[in-house]
Amino acid sequence: MKTRIAILVMVSGIFFSANVFANESVRASRAVSRSVASYLKENLDYPKFALDDNIECCVTVEITIQENGSFKVTACNCVYDQMKKEVASNIEKLNKYQDLYAPFAGKKVYLKLIFNLTH
C-alpha cells in the first residue's frame, strides 16, 4: 500500500482574506509558498494512526514563518481533530531549513494538504 501526501498552494480559500490591519502579517510570495509546500511534501509523514484507521482527508493550514525560520501553525482545519493536531505538531517540528526561511519572518503561507491512501 502506498501513501501519498499532496500539497496545494492555496491562492484563495478558507483562510484567505485581505490584510485589514497594518500590523498584520503579510502573505508570503508565491515562490516562498511553493518552496514551503515542496519542503513539507518531502518531509511530512502520513500520521501512523491515520494509516492504521485508513483515514483519507485534507488539512488546511496557515503557517507563519518565525524570526528564526521555523514554522508556527497559526490556523488549521480538518474534519478529524486528531489529524489536525498531529499535522500541526509535525509541521512545527520541521526545522531542517530554518536559515533558508528566516529572511521571510512574519510571512504567512496557506496550504491544503491532501492525505490519500492509494492501493
Short mmCIF file of C-alpha atoms in Angstrom, two decimals:
data_model
loop_
_atom_site.label_atom_id
_atom_site.label_comp_id
_atom_site.label_asym_id
_atom_site.label_seq_id
_atom_site.Cartn_x
_atom_site.Cartn_y
_atom_site.Cartn_z
CA MET A 1 0.00 0.00 0.00
CA LYS A 2 1.36 3.40 -0.94
CA THR A 3 0.58 6.59 0.90
CA ARG A 4 0.52 9.95 -0.70
CA ILE A 5 0.50 13.48 0.56
CA ALA A 6 -0.40 16.11 -2.00
CA ILE A 7 0.04 19.74 -1.10
CA LEU A 8 -1.67 22.57 -2.90
CA VAL A 9 -0.67 26.19 -2.53
CA MET A 10 -3.88 28.00 -1.78
CA VAL A 11 -4.33 31.11 -3.89
CA SER A 12 -7.62 31.78 -2.18
CA GLY A 13 -9.75 29.81 0.19
CA ILE A 14 -10.84 29.38 3.76
CA PHE A 15 -8.02 31.42 5.31
CA PHE A 16 -7.60 33.98 2.53
CA SER A 17 -8.64 37.49 3.37
CA ALA A 18 -7.33 40.99 2.78
CA ASN A 19 -5.00 42.38 5.39
CA VAL A 20 -7.08 44.94 7.22
CA PHE A 21 -4.67 45.99 9.94
CA ALA A 22 -1.22 47.45 9.31
CA ASN A 23 0.43 45.22 11.94
CA GLU A 24 -0.99 42.01 10.48
CA SER A 25 1.43 39.60 8.85
CA VAL A 26 1.73 39.64 5.09
CA ARG A 27 1.14 36.70 2.77
CA ALA A 28 4.33 35.05 1.54
CA SER A 29 5.20 35.32 -2.13
CA ARG A 30 4.12 32.52 -4.42
CA ALA A 31 7.77 31.36 -4.66
CA VAL A 32 8.12 31.09 -0.87
CA SER A 33 4.74 29.34 -0.59
CA ARG A 34 5.76 26.80 -3.22
CA SER A 35 9.09 26.26 -1.50
CA VAL A 36 7.37 25.57 1.84
CA ALA A 37 4.88 23.27 0.10
CA SER A 38 7.70 21.31 -1.53
CA TYR A 39 9.59 21.09 1.76
CA LEU A 40 6.51 19.74 3.57
CA LYS A 41 5.74 17.27 0.81
CA GLU A 42 9.25 15.83 1.09
CA ASN A 43 9.44 15.81 4.89
CA LEU A 44 5.93 15.41 6.30
CA ASP A 45 4.91 11.82 7.06
CA TYR A 46 1.42 10.37 6.86
CA PRO A 47 0.39 10.01 10.54
CA LYS A 48 0.55 6.39 11.70
CA PHE A 49 -2.89 6.42 13.35
CA ALA A 50 -4.40 7.66 10.06
CA LEU A 51 -2.72 4.82 8.16
CA ASP A 52 -3.94 2.28 10.71
CA ASP A 53 -7.52 3.64 10.55
CA ASN A 54 -7.47 4.15 6.74
CA ILE A 55 -8.16 7.86 7.10
CA GLU A 56 -8.05 9.98 3.97
CA CYS A 57 -8.68 13.69 4.30
CA CYS A 58 -7.35 17.15 3.71
CA VAL A 59 -5.93 19.56 6.24
CA THR A 60 -5.82 23.27 5.50
CA VAL A 61 -3.12 25.19 7.34
CA GLU A 62 -1.96 28.76 7.82
CA ILE A 63 1.74 28.79 8.64
CA THR A 64 3.56 31.84 9.92
CA ILE A 65 7.31 31.85 9.41
CA GLN A 66 9.05 32.78 12.68
CA GLU A 67 12.09 35.03 13.11
CA ASN A 68 14.41 32.01 13.36
CA GLY A 69 12.89 30.48 10.20
CA SER A 70 10.84 27.85 12.00
CA PHE A 71 7.14 27.33 11.25
CA LYS A 72 4.24 28.14 13.55
CA VAL A 73 0.83 26.78 12.54
CA THR A 74 -1.45 29.72 13.30
CA ALA A 75 -4.63 28.16 11.90
CA CYS A 76 -5.56 24.61 10.99
CA ASN A 77 -8.75 22.93 9.84
CA CYS A 78 -9.73 19.30 9.27
CA VAL A 79 -12.79 17.12 9.88
CA TYR A 80 -10.63 14.84 12.05
CA ASP A 81 -9.50 16.65 15.20
CA GLN A 82 -6.67 14.18 15.88
CA MET A 83 -5.38 14.60 12.32
CA LYS A 84 -5.46 18.39 12.66
CA LYS A 85 -3.43 18.27 15.89
CA GLU A 86 -0.92 15.71 14.59
CA VAL A 87 -0.26 17.52 11.31
CA ALA A 88 0.14 20.92 13.02
CA SER A 89 2.54 19.44 15.56
CA ASN A 90 4.58 17.67 12.88
CA ILE A 91 4.88 20.83 10.77
CA GLU A 92 6.17 22.79 13.76
CA LYS A 93 8.83 20.12 14.41
CA LEU A 94 10.34 20.52 10.93
CA ASN A 95 13.35 22.79 11.16
CA LYS A 96 15.95 21.48 8.73
CA TYR A 97 15.97 24.67 6.62
CA GLN A 98 15.38 27.37 9.22
CA ASP A 99 18.23 29.51 7.83
CA LEU A 100 16.59 29.42 4.40
CA TYR A 101 13.22 30.65 5.67
CA ALA A 102 14.43 33.15 8.34
CA PRO A 103 14.54 36.09 5.84
CA PHE A 104 10.79 35.60 5.37
CA ALA A 105 9.90 36.00 9.05
CA GLY A 106 6.35 37.18 9.60
CA LYS A 107 5.13 35.95 6.23
CA LYS A 108 2.12 33.64 6.10
CA VAL A 109 1.79 30.56 3.90
CA TYR A 110 -1.59 28.97 3.17
CA LEU A 111 -1.64 25.31 2.15
CA LYS A 112 -4.07 22.48 1.63
CA LEU A 113 -2.51 19.12 2.50
CA ILE A 114 -4.30 16.14 0.99
CA PHE A 115 -3.71 12.77 2.62
CA ASN A 116 -4.63 9.89 0.29
CA LEU A 117 -4.17 6.16 0.62
CA THR A 118 -3.57 4.51 -2.72
CA HIS A 119 -3.59 0.79 -3.38
#
